[in-house]
mmCIF file of C-alpha atoms and ligand atoms in Angstrom:
data_model
loop_
_atom_site.group_PDB
_atom_site.id
_atom_site.type_symbol
_atom_site.label_atom_id
_atom_site.label_comp_id
_atom_site.label_asym_id
_atom_site.label_seq_id
_atom_site.Cartn_x
_atom_site.Cartn_y
_atom_site.Cartn_z
ATOM 1 C CA MET A 1 140.421 25.421 118.133
ATOM 2 C CA MET A 2 136.679 24.725 118.183
ATOM 3 C CA ASN A 3 134.348 27.723 118.495
ATOM 4 C CA LYS A 4 132.434 27.596 121.726
ATOM 5 C CA ASN A 5 129.882 29.600 123.705
ATOM 6 C CA TRP A 6 129.139 29.560 127.405
ATOM 7 C CA TYR A 7 126.030 31.054 129.005
ATOM 8 C CA VAL A 8 126.990 31.923 132.555
ATOM 9 C CA ILE A 9 125.433 33.686 135.542
ATOM 10 C CA GLY A 10 128.141 35.566 137.474
ATOM 11 C CA LEU A 11 127.586 36.555 141.121
ATOM 12 C CA MET A 12 129.631 39.070 143.051
ATOM 13 C CA SER A 13 129.336 40.495 146.554
ATOM 14 C CA GLY A 14 131.861 43.299 147.193
ATOM 15 C CA THR A 15 133.548 44.262 150.422
ATOM 16 C CA SER A 16 131.436 47.433 150.743
ATOM 17 C CA LEU A 17 128.455 45.164 151.599
ATOM 18 C CA ASP A 18 126.026 47.079 149.411
ATOM 19 C CA GLY A 19 124.552 43.932 147.872
ATOM 20 C CA VAL A 20 124.839 41.228 145.239
ATOM 21 C CA ASP A 21 125.530 41.885 141.552
ATOM 22 C CA LEU A 22 124.152 39.337 139.095
ATOM 23 C CA VAL A 23 125.101 39.205 135.443
ATOM 24 C CA TYR A 24 123.917 36.858 132.708
ATOM 25 C CA VAL A 25 126.601 36.756 130.064
ATOM 26 C CA LYS A 26 127.444 34.919 126.875
ATOM 27 C CA ILE A 27 131.159 34.238 126.703
ATOM 28 C CA SER A 28 132.403 33.009 123.355
ATOM 29 C CA ARG A 29 135.652 31.610 122.140
ATOM 30 C CA ASN A 30 136.416 31.918 118.459
ATOM 31 C CA LYS A 31 139.983 33.002 117.792
ATOM 32 C CA ALA A 32 139.908 34.869 121.078
ATOM 33 C CA TYR A 33 137.544 35.108 124.025
ATOM 34 C CA ASP A 34 134.742 37.670 123.808
ATOM 35 C CA PHE A 35 131.649 38.486 125.839
ATOM 36 C CA GLU A 36 128.161 39.899 125.580
ATOM 37 C CA ILE A 37 126.270 41.024 128.687
ATOM 38 C CA LEU A 38 122.673 39.833 128.304
ATOM 39 C CA GLU A 39 121.018 40.741 131.629
ATOM 40 C CA THR A 40 122.075 42.414 134.869
ATOM 41 C CA LYS A 41 120.592 42.999 138.297
ATOM 42 C CA SER A 42 121.831 44.454 141.601
ATOM 43 C CA ILE A 43 120.147 43.421 144.824
ATOM 44 C CA ASN A 44 120.713 45.621 147.863
ATOM 45 C CA TYR A 45 121.151 43.700 151.105
ATOM 46 C CA SER A 46 118.396 43.992 153.681
ATOM 47 C CA GLU A 47 119.550 45.318 157.061
ATOM 48 C CA ILE A 48 119.322 41.736 158.375
ATOM 49 C CA TRP A 49 121.691 40.335 155.726
ATOM 50 C CA LYS A 50 124.049 43.295 156.051
ATOM 51 C CA ASN A 51 124.197 42.728 159.774
ATOM 52 C CA ARG A 52 124.821 38.988 159.549
ATOM 53 C CA LEU A 53 127.568 39.388 156.933
ATOM 54 C CA GLN A 54 129.190 42.284 158.767
ATOM 55 C CA LYS A 55 129.307 40.466 162.099
ATOM 56 C CA ALA A 56 130.226 37.040 160.714
ATOM 57 C CA PHE A 57 133.944 37.406 161.454
ATOM 58 C CA SER A 58 133.196 37.071 165.175
ATOM 59 C CA PHE A 59 130.636 34.225 164.880
ATOM 60 C CA SER A 60 131.157 30.809 166.483
ATOM 61 C CA GLY A 61 132.116 27.998 164.108
ATOM 62 C CA GLU A 62 128.571 26.666 164.175
ATOM 63 C CA LYS A 63 126.937 30.030 163.529
ATOM 64 C CA LEU A 64 129.321 30.732 160.642
ATOM 65 C CA THR A 65 128.698 27.297 159.122
ATOM 66 C CA ARG A 66 124.978 27.984 159.261
ATOM 67 C CA LEU A 67 125.487 31.409 157.656
ATOM 68 C CA ASP A 68 127.497 29.793 154.831
ATOM 69 C CA ALA A 69 124.573 27.441 154.117
ATOM 70 C CA ASP A 70 121.864 30.111 154.522
ATOM 71 C CA TYR A 71 123.746 32.550 152.300
ATOM 72 C CA GLY A 72 124.242 29.843 149.630
ATOM 73 C CA ILE A 73 120.475 29.213 149.697
ATOM 74 C CA TYR A 74 119.810 32.992 149.579
ATOM 75 C CA LEU A 75 122.072 33.356 146.519
ATOM 76 C CA GLY A 76 120.182 30.415 144.986
ATOM 77 C CA GLU A 77 116.860 32.202 145.528
ATOM 78 C CA LEU A 78 118.236 35.372 143.905
ATOM 79 C CA VAL A 79 119.381 33.351 140.890
ATOM 80 C CA VAL A 80 116.037 31.529 140.577
ATOM 81 C CA ASP A 81 114.220 34.918 140.584
ATOM 82 C CA PHE A 82 116.716 36.394 138.091
ATOM 83 C CA ILE A 83 116.215 33.432 135.729
ATOM 84 C CA GLY A 84 112.407 33.678 136.057
ATOM 85 C CA GLU A 85 112.210 37.459 135.578
ATOM 86 C CA ASN A 86 114.326 37.350 132.440
ATOM 87 C CA ASN A 87 113.014 34.061 130.997
ATOM 88 C CA ILE A 88 116.558 32.757 130.857
ATOM 89 C CA ASP A 89 116.510 29.281 129.341
ATOM 90 C CA LYS A 90 120.182 28.441 128.927
ATOM 91 C CA VAL A 91 122.656 28.422 131.808
ATOM 92 C CA ASP A 92 125.820 26.338 131.551
ATOM 93 C CA PHE A 93 126.831 27.192 135.098
ATOM 94 C CA ILE A 94 126.797 29.792 137.838
ATOM 95 C CA ALA A 95 130.154 31.348 138.806
ATOM 96 C CA SER A 96 129.952 32.744 142.326
ATOM 97 C CA HIS A 97 132.553 34.808 144.156
ATOM 98 C CA GLY A 98 130.657 34.558 147.465
ATOM 99 C CA HIS A 99 131.207 37.032 150.269
ATOM 100 C CA THR A 100 134.630 37.410 151.890
ATOM 101 C CA ILE A 101 134.545 36.946 155.676
ATOM 102 C CA PHE A 102 138.235 36.325 156.422
ATOM 103 C CA HIS A 103 141.233 37.070 154.259
ATOM 104 C CA ASN A 104 144.561 36.297 155.841
ATOM 105 C CA PRO A 105 146.863 34.872 153.186
ATOM 106 C CA SER A 106 149.951 35.173 155.387
ATOM 107 C CA GLN A 107 148.282 32.651 157.739
ATOM 108 C CA ASN A 108 147.244 30.496 154.752
ATOM 109 C CA TYR A 109 143.518 31.142 154.804
ATOM 110 C CA THR A 110 140.776 33.078 153.093
ATOM 111 C CA LEU A 111 137.040 32.461 153.307
ATOM 112 C CA GLN A 112 134.310 33.350 150.828
ATOM 113 C CA ILE A 113 130.972 32.082 152.081
ATOM 114 C CA GLY A 114 127.878 31.100 150.080
ATOM 115 C CA SER A 115 127.815 27.312 149.980
ATOM 116 C CA GLY A 116 128.249 26.081 146.396
ATOM 117 C CA ALA A 117 126.457 22.831 147.275
ATOM 118 C CA HIS A 118 123.370 24.733 148.430
ATOM 119 C CA LEU A 119 123.517 27.188 145.534
ATOM 120 C CA SER A 120 123.675 24.268 143.112
ATOM 121 C CA THR A 121 120.848 22.409 144.848
ATOM 122 C CA LYS A 122 118.581 25.464 145.011
ATOM 123 C CA THR A 123 119.036 26.301 141.319
ATOM 124 C CA GLY A 124 119.576 22.831 139.838
ATOM 125 C CA LYS A 125 122.624 24.285 138.057
ATOM 126 C CA LYS A 126 126.326 23.556 138.058
ATOM 127 C CA VAL A 127 128.225 26.005 140.280
ATOM 128 C CA ILE A 128 131.868 27.102 140.216
ATOM 129 C CA CYS A 129 132.958 28.990 143.335
ATOM 130 C CA ASP A 130 135.722 29.367 145.956
ATOM 131 C CA PHE A 131 138.185 30.981 143.550
ATOM 132 C CA ARG A 132 140.684 32.252 146.134
ATOM 133 C CA THR A 133 141.574 29.316 148.427
ATOM 134 C CA GLN A 134 143.841 27.439 146.012
ATOM 135 C CA ASP A 135 145.871 30.566 145.304
ATOM 136 C CA VAL A 136 146.452 31.113 149.027
ATOM 137 C CA ALA A 137 147.448 27.442 149.371
ATOM 138 C CA LEU A 138 150.002 28.042 146.604
ATOM 139 C CA GLY A 139 151.521 30.889 148.589
ATOM 140 C CA GLY A 140 149.625 33.657 146.778
ATOM 141 C CA GLN A 141 147.606 36.592 148.111
ATOM 142 C CA GLY A 142 144.382 35.070 146.743
ATOM 143 C CA ALA A 143 143.735 38.521 145.239
ATOM 144 C CA PRO A 144 143.315 40.386 143.032
ATOM 145 C CA LEU A 145 141.786 37.901 140.604
ATOM 146 C CA VAL A 146 140.286 40.248 138.017
ATOM 147 C CA PRO A 147 143.592 41.056 136.213
ATOM 148 C CA ILE A 148 143.486 37.927 134.022
ATOM 149 C CA GLY A 149 140.019 38.999 132.896
ATOM 150 C CA ASP A 150 141.327 42.516 132.224
ATOM 151 C CA GLN A 151 144.159 40.998 130.202
ATOM 152 C CA ILE A 152 142.003 38.722 128.053
ATOM 153 C CA LEU A 153 138.570 40.401 127.796
ATOM 154 C CA PHE A 154 139.674 44.054 127.986
ATOM 155 C CA SER A 155 142.913 43.735 126.014
ATOM 156 C CA GLU A 156 142.157 46.839 123.944
ATOM 157 C CA TYR A 157 142.886 48.923 127.075
ATOM 158 C CA ASP A 158 146.448 49.532 128.261
ATOM 159 C CA PHE A 159 145.438 50.356 131.825
ATOM 160 C CA CYS A 160 142.351 48.923 133.578
ATOM 161 C CA LEU A 161 141.518 51.218 136.473
ATOM 162 C CA ASN A 162 138.824 50.463 139.036
ATOM 163 C CA ILE A 163 137.751 53.312 141.316
ATOM 164 C CA GLY A 164 135.897 51.596 144.143
ATOM 165 C CA GLY A 165 136.514 52.001 147.859
ATOM 166 C CA PHE A 166 140.164 52.037 146.821
ATOM 167 C CA ALA A 167 141.519 52.741 143.357
ATOM 168 C CA ASN A 168 143.325 49.775 141.819
ATOM 169 C CA VAL A 169 144.832 48.982 138.470
ATOM 170 C CA SER A 170 146.068 46.137 136.310
ATOM 171 C CA TYR A 171 148.216 46.403 133.188
ATOM 172 C CA ASP A 172 150.887 44.636 131.138
ATOM 173 C CA ASN A 173 154.259 46.177 131.911
ATOM 174 C CA GLY A 174 155.924 44.690 128.855
ATOM 175 C CA SER A 175 156.735 41.317 130.387
ATOM 176 C CA ASP A 176 154.054 40.566 132.994
ATOM 177 C CA ARG A 177 150.567 41.514 134.072
ATOM 178 C CA ILE A 178 150.917 43.569 137.225
ATOM 179 C CA ALA A 179 148.272 44.886 139.588
ATOM 180 C CA TYR A 180 148.220 47.033 142.692
ATOM 181 C CA ASP A 181 146.142 49.402 144.816
ATOM 182 C CA ILE A 182 146.907 53.033 143.999
ATOM 183 C CA CYS A 183 145.213 54.964 146.808
ATOM 184 C CA PRO A 184 141.998 55.175 148.806
ATOM 185 C CA ALA A 185 139.117 56.706 146.868
ATOM 186 C CA ASN A 186 135.369 56.435 147.578
ATOM 187 C CA ILE A 187 135.901 54.936 151.011
ATOM 188 C CA VAL A 188 137.238 58.294 152.297
ATOM 189 C CA LEU A 189 134.842 60.505 150.321
ATOM 190 C CA ASN A 190 131.914 58.470 151.670
ATOM 191 C CA LEU A 191 133.146 58.809 155.269
ATOM 192 C CA PHE A 192 133.036 62.592 154.874
ATOM 193 C CA THR A 193 129.665 62.737 153.088
ATOM 194 C CA ARG A 194 127.997 60.369 155.584
ATOM 195 C CA LEU A 195 128.920 62.736 158.410
ATOM 196 C CA GLU A 196 126.793 65.308 156.572
ATOM 197 C CA GLY A 197 123.942 62.881 155.860
ATOM 198 C CA PHE A 198 124.699 61.917 152.219
ATOM 199 C CA ASP A 199 125.657 58.441 151.004
ATOM 200 C CA TYR A 200 128.083 59.914 148.475
ATOM 201 C CA ASP A 201 128.959 63.097 146.610
ATOM 202 C CA ASP A 202 126.877 62.728 143.451
ATOM 203 C CA LYS A 203 129.049 63.458 140.383
ATOM 204 C CA GLY A 204 131.536 65.160 142.720
ATOM 205 C CA LYS A 205 129.375 68.308 142.743
ATOM 206 C CA ILE A 206 130.114 69.210 146.365
ATOM 207 C CA ALA A 207 133.864 68.661 145.980
ATOM 208 C CA SER A 208 133.889 70.863 142.881
ATOM 209 C CA LYS A 209 132.737 73.805 145.024
ATOM 210 C CA GLY A 210 135.616 73.486 147.495
ATOM 211 C CA ALA A 211 139.235 74.669 147.428
ATOM 212 C CA VAL A 212 142.356 72.490 147.656
ATOM 213 C CA ASN A 213 144.290 72.952 150.889
ATOM 214 C CA LYS A 214 147.849 72.741 149.562
ATOM 215 C CA GLU A 215 149.500 71.967 152.869
ATOM 216 C CA LEU A 216 147.115 69.078 153.571
ATOM 217 C CA LEU A 217 147.518 67.771 150.034
ATOM 218 C CA LYS A 218 151.297 67.821 150.397
ATOM 219 C CA LYS A 219 151.097 65.794 153.603
ATOM 220 C CA LEU A 220 148.778 63.216 152.046
ATOM 221 C CA ASP A 221 150.992 62.868 148.973
ATOM 222 C CA ALA A 222 154.040 62.391 151.208
ATOM 223 C CA LEU A 223 152.668 59.176 152.783
ATOM 224 C CA GLU A 224 155.188 56.366 152.558
ATOM 225 C CA PHE A 225 152.804 53.969 150.754
ATOM 226 C CA TYR A 226 153.089 55.999 147.552
ATOM 227 C CA LEU A 227 156.846 55.390 147.400
ATOM 228 C CA GLN A 228 156.558 51.608 147.796
ATOM 229 C CA ASP A 229 157.037 49.339 144.807
ATOM 230 C CA GLN A 230 154.174 47.149 143.632
ATOM 231 C CA PRO A 231 152.672 44.679 144.333
ATOM 232 C CA LYS A 232 151.050 46.579 147.177
ATOM 233 C CA SER A 233 147.594 46.777 148.640
ATOM 234 C CA LEU A 234 145.582 48.923 151.017
ATOM 235 C CA GLY A 235 142.957 48.213 153.659
ATOM 236 C CA TYR A 236 140.635 50.163 155.900
ATOM 237 C CA GLU A 237 143.453 50.457 158.493
ATOM 238 C CA TYR A 238 145.333 52.785 156.129
ATOM 239 C CA VAL A 239 142.380 55.172 156.140
ATOM 240 C CA ILE A 240 142.039 55.069 159.932
ATOM 241 C CA GLU A 241 145.732 55.117 160.797
ATOM 242 C CA SER A 242 147.220 57.288 158.039
ATOM 243 C CA ILE A 243 144.640 59.388 156.169
ATOM 244 C CA LEU A 244 142.181 60.537 158.847
ATOM 245 C CA PRO A 245 144.851 61.634 161.386
ATOM 246 C CA ILE A 246 146.303 64.008 158.760
ATOM 247 C CA PHE A 247 142.848 65.480 158.083
ATOM 248 C CA SER A 248 142.324 65.996 161.825
ATOM 249 C CA GLU A 249 145.272 68.425 161.879
ATOM 250 C CA PHE A 250 143.270 70.814 159.647
ATOM 251 C CA ASP A 251 140.057 72.667 160.332
ATOM 252 C CA LEU A 252 138.383 72.654 156.919
ATOM 253 C CA SER A 253 134.887 73.112 155.539
ATOM 254 C CA PHE A 254 133.066 70.015 154.215
ATOM 255 C CA GLU A 255 133.578 71.195 150.594
ATOM 256 C CA ASP A 256 137.311 71.819 151.082
ATOM 257 C CA ARG A 257 137.827 68.406 152.697
ATOM 258 C CA LEU A 258 136.163 66.666 149.755
ATOM 259 C CA ARG A 259 137.957 68.857 147.234
ATOM 260 C CA THR A 260 141.378 68.183 148.767
ATOM 261 C CA PHE A 261 140.815 64.444 148.933
ATOM 262 C CA VAL A 262 139.582 64.308 145.327
ATOM 263 C CA GLU A 263 142.771 66.130 144.352
ATOM 264 C CA HIS A 264 144.850 63.607 146.298
ATOM 265 C CA SER A 265 143.150 60.581 144.665
ATOM 266 C CA ALA A 266 143.100 62.094 141.186
ATOM 267 C CA SER A 267 146.766 63.079 141.348
ATOM 268 C CA GLN A 268 147.890 59.671 142.670
ATOM 269 C CA ILE A 269 145.859 57.969 139.936
ATOM 270 C CA ALA A 270 147.284 60.323 137.302
ATOM 271 C CA SER A 271 150.849 59.604 138.534
ATOM 272 C CA SER A 272 150.235 55.868 138.144
ATOM 273 C CA ILE A 273 148.892 56.386 134.642
ATOM 274 C CA ASN A 274 151.839 58.619 133.724
ATOM 275 C CA GLU A 275 154.317 56.121 135.139
ATOM 276 C CA ALA A 276 152.766 53.312 133.075
ATOM 277 C CA ALA A 277 152.887 55.558 130.015
ATOM 278 C CA SER A 278 156.613 56.094 130.531
ATOM 279 C CA ASN A 279 157.094 52.294 130.733
ATOM 280 C CA PHE A 280 155.438 51.922 127.393
ATOM 281 C CA ASP A 281 157.046 54.818 125.559
ATOM 282 C CA GLU A 282 153.524 55.757 124.595
ATOM 283 C CA GLU A 283 152.123 59.254 124.424
ATOM 284 C CA GLU A 284 148.542 58.192 124.732
ATOM 285 C CA LEU A 285 147.717 55.308 126.986
ATOM 286 C CA LYS A 286 144.175 53.962 126.674
ATOM 287 C CA VAL A 287 142.671 53.867 130.176
ATOM 288 C CA LEU A 288 139.426 52.063 131.062
ATOM 289 C CA ILE A 289 137.748 53.358 134.224
ATOM 290 C CA THR A 290 135.144 51.258 136.038
ATOM 291 C CA GLY A 291 133.725 51.160 139.589
ATOM 292 C CA GLY A 292 131.488 53.812 141.156
ATOM 293 C CA GLY A 293 134.227 56.463 140.844
ATOM 294 C CA ALA A 294 133.682 56.427 137.069
ATOM 295 C CA LEU A 295 130.421 58.276 137.852
ATOM 296 C CA ASN A 296 132.217 61.013 139.798
ATOM 297 C CA ASP A 297 132.445 63.520 136.930
ATOM 298 C CA PHE A 298 134.599 65.931 138.888
ATOM 299 C CA MET A 299 137.174 63.269 139.856
ATOM 300 C CA ILE A 300 137.306 62.056 136.241
ATOM 301 C CA GLN A 301 137.794 65.624 134.999
ATOM 302 C CA ARG A 302 140.726 66.109 137.395
ATOM 303 C CA ILE A 303 142.328 62.841 136.208
ATOM 304 C CA LYS A 304 141.912 64.012 132.607
ATOM 305 C CA ASP A 305 143.486 67.375 133.480
ATOM 306 C CA LEU A 306 146.543 65.663 134.977
ATOM 307 C CA THR A 307 147.350 63.116 132.234
ATOM 308 C CA ASN A 308 147.643 62.900 128.467
ATOM 309 C CA ALA A 309 145.999 59.492 128.545
ATOM 310 C CA GLN A 310 142.873 58.682 126.623
ATOM 311 C CA ILE A 311 140.248 58.077 129.324
ATOM 312 C CA VAL A 312 137.387 55.743 128.447
ATOM 313 C CA ILE A 313 134.252 55.597 130.603
ATOM 314 C CA PRO A 314 132.348 52.516 129.394
ATOM 315 C CA SER A 315 128.639 51.722 129.480
ATOM 316 C CA ARG A 316 126.882 51.586 132.849
ATOM 317 C CA ASP A 317 126.752 47.751 132.594
ATOM 318 C CA ILE A 318 130.534 47.566 132.423
ATOM 319 C CA ILE A 319 131.012 50.212 135.136
ATOM 320 C CA ASP A 320 128.760 48.343 137.564
ATOM 321 C CA PHE A 321 129.044 44.684 136.545
ATOM 322 C CA LYS A 322 132.622 44.195 135.374
ATOM 323 C CA GLU A 323 133.617 42.224 138.483
ATOM 324 C CA ALA A 324 130.596 39.865 138.253
ATOM 325 C CA LEU A 325 131.358 39.441 134.551
ATOM 326 C CA LEU A 326 135.001 38.645 135.263
ATOM 327 C CA PHE A 327 134.104 35.986 137.845
ATOM 328 C CA ALA A 328 131.856 34.429 135.168
ATOM 329 C CA PHE A 329 134.945 34.452 132.942
ATOM 330 C CA LEU A 330 137.140 32.923 135.675
ATOM 331 C CA GLY A 331 134.507 30.160 135.795
ATOM 332 C CA VAL A 332 134.823 29.589 132.039
ATOM 333 C CA LEU A 333 138.606 29.303 132.367
ATOM 334 C CA LYS A 334 138.225 26.843 135.256
ATOM 335 C CA ASP A 335 135.695 24.847 133.228
ATOM 336 C CA GLN A 336 138.391 24.488 130.523
ATOM 337 C CA ASP A 337 141.084 23.752 133.103
ATOM 338 C CA GLU A 338 142.880 26.899 131.883
ATOM 339 C CA VAL A 339 144.898 29.301 134.022
ATOM 340 C CA ASN A 340 142.675 31.830 135.831
ATOM 341 C CA CYS A 341 145.115 32.970 138.561
ATOM 342 C CA LEU A 342 148.301 34.786 137.589
ATOM 343 C CA SER A 343 151.306 34.299 139.854
ATOM 344 C CA SER A 344 152.749 37.629 138.593
ATOM 345 C CA VAL A 345 149.786 39.281 140.301
ATOM 346 C CA THR A 346 149.103 37.164 143.386
ATOM 347 C CA GLY A 347 152.621 35.912 144.167
ATOM 348 C CA ALA A 348 151.586 32.213 144.095
ATOM 349 C CA ILE A 349 154.342 29.753 143.206
ATOM 350 C CA LYS A 350 152.773 29.163 139.777
ATOM 351 C CA ASP A 351 149.935 30.151 137.495
ATOM 352 C CA HIS A 352 146.978 27.855 138.086
ATOM 353 C CA SER A 353 143.319 27.087 137.438
ATOM 354 C CA SER A 354 141.325 27.782 140.573
ATOM 355 C CA GLY A 355 137.739 27.188 141.696
ATOM 356 C CA VAL A 356 135.596 24.385 143.088
ATOM 357 C CA ILE A 357 132.820 22.736 141.078
ATOM 358 C CA TYR A 358 129.461 21.514 142.437
ATOM 359 C CA ASN A 359 127.034 19.794 140.133
ATOM 360 C CA VAL A 360 123.861 18.317 141.583
HETATM 361 N N1 ATP B 1 126.876 59.151 140.743
HETATM 362 C C1 ATP B 1 127.972 59.041 141.516
HETATM 363 N N2 ATP B 1 128.737 60.124 141.750
HETATM 364 C C2 ATP B 1 129.843 60.050 142.533
HETATM 365 N N3 ATP B 1 130.252 58.916 143.128
HETATM 366 C C3 ATP B 1 129.511 57.813 142.931
HETATM 367 C C4 ATP B 1 128.353 57.810 142.114
HETATM 368 N N4 ATP B 1 127.829 56.555 142.108
HETATM 369 C C5 ATP B 1 128.633 55.815 142.893
HETATM 370 N N5 ATP B 1 129.649 56.561 143.389
HETATM 371 C C6 ATP B 1 130.701 56.147 144.335
HETATM 372 O O1 ATP B 1 131.041 54.802 144.077
HETATM 373 C C7 ATP B 1 130.863 54.024 145.276
HETATM 374 C C8 ATP B 1 130.481 52.612 144.889
HETATM 375 O O2 ATP B 1 131.500 52.132 144.058
HETATM 376 P P1 ATP B 1 131.815 50.592 143.913
HETATM 377 O O3 ATP B 1 130.517 49.837 143.852
HETATM 378 O O4 ATP B 1 132.762 50.438 142.782
HETATM 379 O O5 ATP B 1 132.519 50.386 145.312
HETATM 380 P P2 ATP B 1 132.885 49.072 146.108
HETATM 381 O O6 ATP B 1 131.921 47.964 145.765
HETATM 382 O O7 ATP B 1 133.061 49.487 147.521
HETATM 383 O O8 ATP B 1 134.260 48.792 145.439
HETATM 384 P P3 ATP B 1 135.394 47.750 145.737
HETATM 385 O O9 ATP B 1 134.763 46.558 146.436
HETATM 386 O O10 ATP B 1 135.871 47.481 144.326
HETATM 387 O O11 ATP B 1 136.388 48.528 146.546
HETATM 388 C C9 ATP B 1 129.790 54.762 146.045
HETATM 389 O O12 ATP B 1 129.835 54.457 147.412
HETATM 390 C C10 ATP B 1 130.168 56.201 145.751
HETATM 391 O O13 ATP B 1 131.209 56.643 146.595
HETATM 392 C C1 AH0 B 2 139.780 39.035 149.468
HETATM 393 C C2 AH0 B 2 138.853 39.864 148.656
HETATM 394 O O1 AH0 B 2 137.648 39.603 148.640
HETATM 395 N N1 AH0 B 2 139.427 40.866 147.963
HETATM 396 C C3 AH0 B 2 138.671 41.767 147.107
HETATM 397 C C4 AH0 B 2 138.542 43.112 147.796
HETATM 398 O O2 AH0 B 2 137.697 43.991 147.024
HETATM 399 C C5 AH0 B 2 138.554 44.770 146.173
HETATM 400 C C6 AH0 B 2 139.940 44.202 146.429
HETATM 401 O O3 AH0 B 2 139.785 43.782 147.796
HETATM 402 C C7 AH0 B 2 140.269 42.968 145.572
HETATM 403 O O4 AH0 B 2 141.561 42.544 145.963
HETATM 404 C C8 AH0 B 2 139.348 41.785 145.776
HETATM 405 O O5 AH0 B 2 138.363 41.656 144.791
HETATM 406 C C9 AH0 B 2 138.591 41.822 143.412
HETATM 407 C C10 AH0 B 2 137.282 41.624 142.704
HETATM 408 C C11 AH0 B 2 139.657 40.892 142.830
HETATM 409 O O6 AH0 B 2 139.937 39.832 143.366
HETATM 410 O O7 AH0 B 2 140.186 41.230 141.776
#
């Protein structure tokens, strides 16, 4: 196997609509794949972009087509600035996730906008994008796609946990890579803090001052979702239809609400870790935690209290840019025509190499 390096710009726009993450990364293949993050940048969306992306699901066909083109050009402008600011002189290609507008795999469609043709034209670079459509066509969920990156680039960890809006995990269960959503996390905490005028509970300081309401906690833990087998996933509806109605039965202070929900998330996460550990016959599972929840010191402390696992909080670059990095890696796999979608994770009829290439 020839040694090879790829210099890639990865672009990711998450469902929370906070902005675009850009990463410039060197991915190398010697005996195994490895990576080095060279530059990073997060761009917060302006109110205008946030609005257009948020409302796009109800746009007419024409308006949505225009948004796809405009957003591709916008991504191109961000990349041109990023290249200029960092004097980047070598880019093999741009790997772009785009922004998800529709995701309905049971009806055979998913849509990530951000026209690859426009992105390629604006930057003069090769672009690999649209990573989910082929998986949906093959009968898969089109998500999650990061587990293959966890498996190959983060193989030193037994359990790759992301605490974003929802907490999700991927790990090898002895025969397959599996992945599933564990429970809601920041999405609920942020709903509570925003009612009090804060974006989020920095380091979990407010929650740490509250008390756990045991009766409420018991009701949350008894939700049917936690008994289901994986693969399983959660959406905003679960928060609205299952979590919030239980909270509304209790009259709690702001601190106690946060404290009880942190306990719920931390204990569900710890149960998942402990279950994986029992699969492995291992005392000490090595757990990597990324996503904004990795910065919630109180939540992390509670997870540590409830497991024997070795918890690793990586550098800020990995916490914030792992998804953009992994889409860059999915691009490298596509460029080699290697598998970048795992049927064990998405449910597609086979493993496959997904993504569409534009090269002006
Ligand atoms: N210093 C901090 N202390 C506590 N919580 C934090 C801190 N920084 C970020 N967070 C939490 O992390 C959230 C952002 O996390 P992240 O970017 O992983 O979410 P996301 O993009 O919505 O995730 P996903 O799309 O994976 O569900 C913030 O909204 C906040 O709740
Ligand atoms: C359709 C879509 O955009 N799904 C996202 C979303 O955001 C988090 C979760 O839901 C995950 O399934 C997925 O993204 C990650 C990066 C993935 O595919 O692995």
